[in-house]
Every structure is written in C-alpha cells, then in structure tokens.
C-alpha cells in the first residue's frame, strides 16, 4: 500500500519548496496523494492541481489550507481538505483575513524600524519573498540573512516572539470560524496536530467535543512528532467523536529540516485507504469530482 501526506507547505506560505518542487518530491517519494495546506492562503492550489494532472496521473492532488486560529490564548490550527478555493464566499472571507494580516505586518515592520533600529520595510520584506503569505519565519530569515540577528532563535527571543516588544498580534479568528470557512468551501475541516497544544486530556476532549458540534469532520491522529501513545490517544478521540483519521508530515522543507515529506521524522506512514472516508465527506468533491 502506498502512502499519502495530508499536511504540507510550500513557499506560498512558510515552506521552502516551490509548488512544483513539492509535487515532484511527492511523486519521487511514491505518494499516492498529497494535500497542499499552506497557511491562510490558496495561492498554490491551481498550480499544484494542474501540474499534477499534467505530469503525475498516478498521484492525487488534494486542495487544502491551514487556518491559524486562537483558543484561550493558544494557537489552534484547522486544516481544510478538498476545498473549493474558488468559492466566492470563501475567498471573500479569506481576503479579509489576509488584509488584516497585511496591516499587522506593516505595523510590525514600523516598530522594528523605528523602535528597534532595524531597517526593515514592509515593501522590502514583500519583495524578498514574492507571493508568500508573510509569517514570522520570513522576518527571521530576512533579519538573519542581513546580519541584524545571529540566528532564528535570537529573532524570536529578542524581537518578535509572542511577548517581545516588537511583536504585533494578528487578527484572531476562532476555530469555529475557521471550520465555518472550510464548510463554506465544501471542504472537510480537520483539527491539526492537537498534541502540540499541550492541553490536559480533559480540556482537549472538551475542545474536540465543542468543535465536533461546530462541524469538525476529522482529526490529525498521525503526525510527525507523535509518540505511539499519543497517536493512540488521538485515534481514541476520533472513534469517540466519530471523526475521520487524518494526518501528515507538516513538511516545510529547510524550515523544518528534521521533517521529511511522507515519513516525518522517519517512522510516519499514512496509508492511502485513509483518504476515501475524508473524500466522501467533501461536498465539493462529491459535486464536481474534478480532483
């Protein structure tokens, strides 16, 4: 049985592979399906779908996205799979979210320049990473490459970590809102890597129960950094709340050098038979069957 990977990133967000390079690598790794789930953007989906269709008919391309949301001060991510990324309601809401992120980045550049004495402008940052949804990883690379900081850790520890003086918070949306966006696009909302939120078992159970009520359809029970016991725990939650089992490597290329596509830290494997139940939940896929 071949493997799949339902959580990956390209340089349209904070990965280092181009969309085509990522698709080439997925085929090289003999994956039968790959989802592109860049942070808060769908910019690479048309390119990925067309490239796979023309070059790799034995590999399925799954159009996706990963939304950054906030739950009680913690980052909680919602992955959307099999989305209709041309749905006008969906794209309108996504554009509002992107616009607010742009304003946040302009404010953060101004603070770094005027208060920290680091000559960084929003325009220069954009030109350095054309087409990317700017994240703090881009700030870190920019500052290290230009000698404003010694390494990525210094950037986050001194300048733009959550409680640092030059950090500006982005617009916050709730996990329920992100689930709604995905459902609007006919997609399948998945709770991403829940172990990473470091919640108590009770709180995690309550979160999953609440999000199930909001329309959550799946949960990442197979993930690069999970231990066997953690994987069992999330699979038990999937059974308890009748959620599809999903997962993936969370591949970012050189930005997460220990994580490889399809295999994570070496032991990850998502069997291709996990894809069917997820695909069947997608209203977009069932209506169009175009991917």
JSON list of C-alpha atoms in Angstrom, two decimals, residues 50-193:
[
{"chain": "A", "resi": 50, "resn": "UNK", "atom": "CA", "xyz": [-2.72, 21.48, -12.98]},
{"chain": "A", "resi": 51, "resn": "UNK", "atom": "CA", "xyz": [0.88, 20.34, -12.56]},
{"chain": "A", "resi": 52, "resn": "UNK", "atom": "CA", "xyz": [-0.12, 17.01, -11.00]},
{"chain": "A", "resi": 53, "resn": "UNK", "atom": "CA", "xyz": [-2.84, 16.44, -13.60]},
{"chain": "A", "resi": 54, "resn": "UNK", "atom": "CA", "xyz": [-0.38, 17.00, -16.46]},
{"chain": "A", "resi": 55, "resn": "UNK", "atom": "CA", "xyz": [2.61, 15.16, -15.00]},
{"chain": "A", "resi": 56, "resn": "UNK", "atom": "CA", "xyz": [1.55, 12.60, -12.40]},
{"chain": "A", "resi": 57, "resn": "UNK", "atom": "CA", "xyz": [-1.75, 10.87, -13.22]},
{"chain": "A", "resi": 58, "resn": "UNK", "atom": "CA", "xyz": [-0.94, 8.19, -10.62]},
{"chain": "A", "resi": 59, "resn": "UNK", "atom": "CA", "xyz": [-0.90, 10.75, -7.79]},
{"chain": "A", "resi": 60, "resn": "UNK", "atom": "CA", "xyz": [-3.91, 12.65, -6.43]},
{"chain": "A", "resi": 61, "resn": "UNK", "atom": "CA", "xyz": [-3.71, 16.33, -5.58]},
{"chain": "A", "resi": 62, "resn": "UNK", "atom": "CA", "xyz": [-5.86, 17.41, -2.63]},
{"chain": "A", "resi": 63, "resn": "UNK", "atom": "CA", "xyz": [-6.62, 21.16, -2.48]},
{"chain": "A", "resi": 64, "resn": "UNK", "atom": "CA", "xyz": [-6.31, 22.40, 1.08]},
{"chain": "A", "resi": 65, "resn": "UNK", "atom": "CA", "xyz": [-5.49, 25.17, 3.51]},
{"chain": "A", "resi": 66, "resn": "UNK", "atom": "CA", "xyz": [-4.39, 25.54, 7.14]},
{"chain": "A", "resi": 67, "resn": "UNK", "atom": "CA", "xyz": [-6.05, 28.26, 9.19]},
{"chain": "A", "resi": 68, "resn": "UNK", "atom": "CA", "xyz": [-4.33, 29.78, 12.21]},
{"chain": "A", "resi": 69, "resn": "UNK", "atom": "CA", "xyz": [-6.86, 30.28, 14.99]},
{"chain": "A", "resi": 70, "resn": "UNK", "atom": "CA", "xyz": [-6.73, 31.08, 18.68]},
{"chain": "A", "resi": 71, "resn": "UNK", "atom": "CA", "xyz": [-8.28, 29.14, 21.57]},
{"chain": "A", "resi": 72, "resn": "UNK", "atom": "CA", "xyz": [-7.79, 30.57, 25.10]},
{"chain": "A", "resi": 73, "resn": "UNK", "atom": "CA", "xyz": [-4.56, 32.24, 24.03]},
{"chain": "A", "resi": 74, "resn": "UNK", "atom": "CA", "xyz": [-3.19, 29.12, 22.33]},
{"chain": "A", "resi": 75, "resn": "UNK", "atom": "CA", "xyz": [-2.64, 28.67, 18.62]},
{"chain": "A", "resi": 76, "resn": "UNK", "atom": "CA", "xyz": [-5.03, 26.03, 17.30]},
{"chain": "A", "resi": 77, "resn": "UNK", "atom": "CA", "xyz": [-4.89, 25.13, 13.63]},
{"chain": "A", "resi": 78, "resn": "UNK", "atom": "CA", "xyz": [-7.70, 23.94, 11.39]},
{"chain": "A", "resi": 79, "resn": "UNK", "atom": "CA", "xyz": [-6.78, 22.17, 8.15]},
{"chain": "A", "resi": 80, "resn": "UNK", "atom": "CA", "xyz": [-9.31, 22.18, 5.34]},
{"chain": "A", "resi": 81, "resn": "UNK", "atom": "CA", "xyz": [-9.15, 19.39, 2.75]},
{"chain": "A", "resi": 82, "resn": "UNK", "atom": "CA", "xyz": [-10.92, 19.10, -0.62]},
{"chain": "A", "resi": 83, "resn": "UNK", "atom": "CA", "xyz": [-11.94, 22.75, -0.57]},
{"chain": "A", "resi": 84, "resn": "UNK", "atom": "CA", "xyz": [-13.44, 24.71, -3.45]},
{"chain": "A", "resi": 85, "resn": "UNK", "atom": "CA", "xyz": [-10.90, 27.50, -3.33]},
{"chain": "A", "resi": 86, "resn": "UNK", "atom": "CA", "xyz": [-12.83, 29.49, -5.97]},
{"chain": "A", "resi": 87, "resn": "UNK", "atom": "CA", "xyz": [-16.00, 29.70, -3.88]},
{"chain": "A", "resi": 88, "resn": "UNK", "atom": "CA", "xyz": [-16.75, 33.43, -3.70]},
{"chain": "A", "resi": 89, "resn": "UNK", "atom": "CA", "xyz": [-17.99, 33.43, -0.08]},
{"chain": "A", "resi": 90, "resn": "UNK", "atom": "CA", "xyz": [-14.88, 31.57, 1.00]},
{"chain": "A", "resi": 91, "resn": "UNK", "atom": "CA", "xyz": [-12.44, 33.73, -0.97]},
{"chain": "A", "resi": 92, "resn": "UNK", "atom": "CA", "xyz": [-14.10, 36.90, 0.31]},
{"chain": "A", "resi": 93, "resn": "UNK", "atom": "CA", "xyz": [-13.65, 35.90, 3.94]},
{"chain": "A", "resi": 94, "resn": "UNK", "atom": "CA", "xyz": [-10.12, 34.71, 3.27]},
{"chain": "A", "resi": 95, "resn": "UNK", "atom": "CA", "xyz": [-9.23, 38.05, 1.64]},
{"chain": "A", "resi": 96, "resn": "UNK", "atom": "CA", "xyz": [-10.46, 39.93, 4.70]},
{"chain": "A", "resi": 97, "resn": "UNK", "atom": "CA", "xyz": [-8.22, 37.76, 6.85]},
{"chain": "A", "resi": 98, "resn": "UNK", "atom": "CA", "xyz": [-5.25, 38.35, 4.51]},
{"chain": "A", "resi": 99, "resn": "UNK", "atom": "CA", "xyz": [-5.86, 42.12, 4.51]},
{"chain": "A", "resi": 100, "resn": "UNK", "atom": "CA", "xyz": [-5.76, 42.21, 8.30]},
{"chain": "A", "resi": 101, "resn": "UNK", "atom": "CA", "xyz": [-2.51, 40.24, 8.25]},
{"chain": "A", "resi": 102, "resn": "UNK", "atom": "CA", "xyz": [-1.04, 42.79, 5.83]},
{"chain": "A", "resi": 103, "resn": "UNK", "atom": "CA", "xyz": [-1.87, 45.63, 8.22]},
{"chain": "A", "resi": 104, "resn": "UNK", "atom": "CA", "xyz": [-0.31, 43.69, 11.07]},
{"chain": "A", "resi": 105, "resn": "UNK", "atom": "CA", "xyz": [2.91, 43.17, 9.09]},
{"chain": "A", "resi": 106, "resn": "UNK", "atom": "CA", "xyz": [3.13, 46.85, 8.21]},
{"chain": "A", "resi": 107, "resn": "UNK", "atom": "CA", "xyz": [2.80, 47.74, 11.90]},
{"chain": "A", "resi": 108, "resn": "UNK", "atom": "CA", "xyz": [5.45, 45.20, 12.92]},
{"chain": "A", "resi": 109, "resn": "UNK", "atom": "CA", "xyz": [7.92, 46.46, 10.31]},
{"chain": "A", "resi": 110, "resn": "UNK", "atom": "CA", "xyz": [7.35, 50.02, 11.57]},
{"chain": "A", "resi": 111, "resn": "UNK", "atom": "CA", "xyz": [8.01, 49.01, 15.17]},
{"chain": "A", "resi": 112, "resn": "UNK", "atom": "CA", "xyz": [11.20, 47.13, 14.25]},
{"chain": "A", "resi": 113, "resn": "UNK", "atom": "CA", "xyz": [12.44, 50.06, 12.19]},
{"chain": "A", "resi": 114, "resn": "UNK", "atom": "CA", "xyz": [11.51, 52.96, 14.48]},
{"chain": "A", "resi": 115, "resn": "UNK", "atom": "CA", "xyz": [11.87, 51.35, 17.90]},
{"chain": "A", "resi": 116, "resn": "UNK", "atom": "CA", "xyz": [14.47, 48.59, 17.45]},
{"chain": "A", "resi": 117, "resn": "UNK", "atom": "CA", "xyz": [16.59, 50.43, 14.88]},
{"chain": "A", "resi": 118, "resn": "UNK", "atom": "CA", "xyz": [16.39, 47.57, 12.38]},
{"chain": "A", "resi": 119, "resn": "UNK", "atom": "CA", "xyz": [15.96, 48.98, 8.86]},
{"chain": "A", "resi": 120, "resn": "UNK", "atom": "CA", "xyz": [13.16, 46.78, 7.60]},
{"chain": "A", "resi": 121, "resn": "UNK", "atom": "CA", "xyz": [10.24, 47.98, 5.50]},
{"chain": "A", "resi": 122, "resn": "UNK", "atom": "CA", "xyz": [7.12, 46.10, 4.54]},
{"chain": "A", "resi": 123, "resn": "UNK", "atom": "CA", "xyz": [7.84, 46.66, 0.86]},
{"chain": "A", "resi": 124, "resn": "UNK", "atom": "CA", "xyz": [11.34, 45.23, 1.17]},
{"chain": "A", "resi": 125, "resn": "UNK", "atom": "CA", "xyz": [10.01, 42.22, 3.07]},
{"chain": "A", "resi": 126, "resn": "UNK", "atom": "CA", "xyz": [7.41, 41.54, 0.38]},
{"chain": "A", "resi": 127, "resn": "UNK", "atom": "CA", "xyz": [9.95, 41.83, -2.43]},
{"chain": "A", "resi": 128, "resn": "UNK", "atom": "CA", "xyz": [12.25, 39.38, -0.64]},
{"chain": "A", "resi": 129, "resn": "UNK", "atom": "CA", "xyz": [9.51, 36.72, -0.50]},
{"chain": "A", "resi": 130, "resn": "UNK", "atom": "CA", "xyz": [7.35, 37.28, -3.59]},
{"chain": "A", "resi": 131, "resn": "UNK", "atom": "CA", "xyz": [3.97, 35.60, -3.48]},
{"chain": "A", "resi": 132, "resn": "UNK", "atom": "CA", "xyz": [4.36, 34.32, 0.09]},
{"chain": "A", "resi": 133, "resn": "UNK", "atom": "CA", "xyz": [1.97, 34.84, 2.99]},
{"chain": "A", "resi": 134, "resn": "UNK", "atom": "CA", "xyz": [4.37, 36.56, 5.36]},
{"chain": "A", "resi": 135, "resn": "UNK", "atom": "CA", "xyz": [4.88, 34.87, 8.72]},
{"chain": "A", "resi": 136, "resn": "UNK", "atom": "CA", "xyz": [7.38, 35.44, 11.48]},
{"chain": "A", "resi": 137, "resn": "UNK", "atom": "CA", "xyz": [9.58, 32.80, 9.85]},
{"chain": "A", "resi": 138, "resn": "UNK", "atom": "CA", "xyz": [10.04, 35.22, 6.96]},
{"chain": "A", "resi": 139, "resn": "UNK", "atom": "CA", "xyz": [11.04, 38.01, 9.34]},
{"chain": "A", "resi": 140, "resn": "UNK", "atom": "CA", "xyz": [13.58, 35.70, 10.94]},
{"chain": "A", "resi": 141, "resn": "UNK", "atom": "CA", "xyz": [15.15, 34.72, 7.62]},
{"chain": "A", "resi": 142, "resn": "UNK", "atom": "CA", "xyz": [15.21, 38.32, 6.45]},
{"chain": "A", "resi": 143, "resn": "UNK", "atom": "CA", "xyz": [16.90, 39.57, 9.63]},
{"chain": "A", "resi": 144, "resn": "UNK", "atom": "CA", "xyz": [19.45, 36.75, 9.81]},
{"chain": "A", "resi": 145, "resn": "UNK", "atom": "CA", "xyz": [20.34, 37.00, 6.11]},
{"chain": "A", "resi": 146, "resn": "UNK", "atom": "CA", "xyz": [21.06, 40.71, 6.51]},
{"chain": "A", "resi": 147, "resn": "UNK", "atom": "CA", "xyz": [23.03, 40.38, 9.72]},
{"chain": "A", "resi": 148, "resn": "UNK", "atom": "CA", "xyz": [20.50, 42.03, 12.01]},
{"chain": "A", "resi": 149, "resn": "UNK", "atom": "CA", "xyz": [20.45, 38.90, 14.18]},
{"chain": "A", "resi": 150, "resn": "UNK", "atom": "CA", "xyz": [22.76, 35.92, 14.65]},
{"chain": "A", "resi": 151, "resn": "UNK", "atom": "CA", "xyz": [20.13, 33.25, 14.22]},
{"chain": "A", "resi": 152, "resn": "UNK", "atom": "CA", "xyz": [16.42, 32.49, 14.13]},
{"chain": "A", "resi": 153, "resn": "UNK", "atom": "CA", "xyz": [16.24, 31.91, 17.90]},
{"chain": "A", "resi": 154, "resn": "UNK", "atom": "CA", "xyz": [17.59, 35.39, 18.60]},
{"chain": "A", "resi": 155, "resn": "UNK", "atom": "CA", "xyz": [14.95, 36.94, 16.35]},
{"chain": "A", "resi": 156, "resn": "UNK", "atom": "CA", "xyz": [12.15, 35.23, 18.25]},
{"chain": "A", "resi": 157, "resn": "UNK", "atom": "CA", "xyz": [13.66, 35.55, 21.72]},
{"chain": "A", "resi": 158, "resn": "UNK", "atom": "CA", "xyz": [14.59, 39.24, 21.41]},
{"chain": "A", "resi": 159, "resn": "UNK", "atom": "CA", "xyz": [12.33, 40.79, 18.82]},
{"chain": "A", "resi": 160, "resn": "UNK", "atom": "CA", "xyz": [9.15, 39.07, 17.61]},
{"chain": "A", "resi": 161, "resn": "UNK", "atom": "CA", "xyz": [8.30, 36.24, 19.97]},
{"chain": "A", "resi": 162, "resn": "UNK", "atom": "CA", "xyz": [4.81, 36.36, 21.46]},
{"chain": "A", "resi": 163, "resn": "UNK", "atom": "CA", "xyz": [5.73, 38.59, 24.40]},
{"chain": "A", "resi": 164, "resn": "UNK", "atom": "CA", "xyz": [8.52, 40.58, 22.77]},
{"chain": "A", "resi": 165, "resn": "UNK", "atom": "CA", "xyz": [8.34, 44.38, 22.44]},
{"chain": "A", "resi": 166, "resn": "UNK", "atom": "CA", "xyz": [8.18, 44.47, 18.63]},
{"chain": "A", "resi": 167, "resn": "UNK", "atom": "CA", "xyz": [5.57, 41.77, 18.12]},
{"chain": "A", "resi": 168, "resn": "UNK", "atom": "CA", "xyz": [2.15, 42.79, 16.84]},
{"chain": "A", "resi": 169, "resn": "UNK", "atom": "CA", "xyz": [-0.72, 40.33, 17.21]},
{"chain": "A", "resi": 170, "resn": "UNK", "atom": "CA", "xyz": [-2.55, 39.26, 14.06]},
{"chain": "A", "resi": 171, "resn": "UNK", "atom": "CA", "xyz": [-6.30, 39.28, 13.77]},
{"chain": "A", "resi": 172, "resn": "UNK", "atom": "CA", "xyz": [-7.69, 36.42, 15.78]},
{"chain": "A", "resi": 173, "resn": "UNK", "atom": "CA", "xyz": [-10.34, 34.05, 14.47]},
{"chain": "A", "resi": 174, "resn": "UNK", "atom": "CA", "xyz": [-11.80, 31.19, 16.43]},
{"chain": "A", "resi": 175, "resn": "UNK", "atom": "CA", "xyz": [-11.55, 27.52, 15.48]},
{"chain": "A", "resi": 176, "resn": "UNK", "atom": "CA", "xyz": [-15.32, 27.58, 14.92]},
{"chain": "A", "resi": 177, "resn": "UNK", "atom": "CA", "xyz": [-14.95, 30.41, 12.41]},
{"chain": "A", "resi": 178, "resn": "UNK", "atom": "CA", "xyz": [-12.25, 28.51, 10.52]},
{"chain": "A", "resi": 179, "resn": "UNK", "atom": "CA", "xyz": [-14.42, 25.39, 10.46]},
{"chain": "A", "resi": 180, "resn": "UNK", "atom": "CA", "xyz": [-17.21, 27.52, 9.03]},
{"chain": "A", "resi": 181, "resn": "UNK", "atom": "CA", "xyz": [-14.90, 28.85, 6.29]},
{"chain": "A", "resi": 182, "resn": "UNK", "atom": "CA", "xyz": [-13.91, 25.32, 5.28]},
{"chain": "A", "resi": 183, "resn": "UNK", "atom": "CA", "xyz": [-17.50, 24.11, 5.25]},
{"chain": "A", "resi": 184, "resn": "UNK", "atom": "CA", "xyz": [-18.46, 27.17, 3.18]},
{"chain": "A", "resi": 185, "resn": "UNK", "atom": "CA", "xyz": [-15.98, 25.94, 0.58]},
{"chain": "A", "resi": 186, "resn": "UNK", "atom": "CA", "xyz": [-17.46, 22.43, 0.61]},
{"chain": "A", "resi": 187, "resn": "UNK", "atom": "CA", "xyz": [-14.35, 21.09, 2.33]},
{"chain": "A", "resi": 188, "resn": "UNK", "atom": "CA", "xyz": [-13.54, 18.82, 5.23]},
{"chain": "A", "resi": 189, "resn": "UNK", "atom": "CA", "xyz": [-12.36, 20.61, 8.42]},
{"chain": "A", "resi": 190, "resn": "UNK", "atom": "CA", "xyz": [-9.64, 18.76, 10.35]},
{"chain": "A", "resi": 191, "resn": "UNK", "atom": "CA", "xyz": [-8.21, 19.60, 13.77]},
{"chain": "A", "resi": 192, "resn": "UNK", "atom": "CA", "xyz": [-4.47, 19.78, 13.15]},
{"chain": "A", "resi": 193, "resn": "UNK", "atom": "CA", "xyz": [-1.84, 18.23, 15.45]}
]
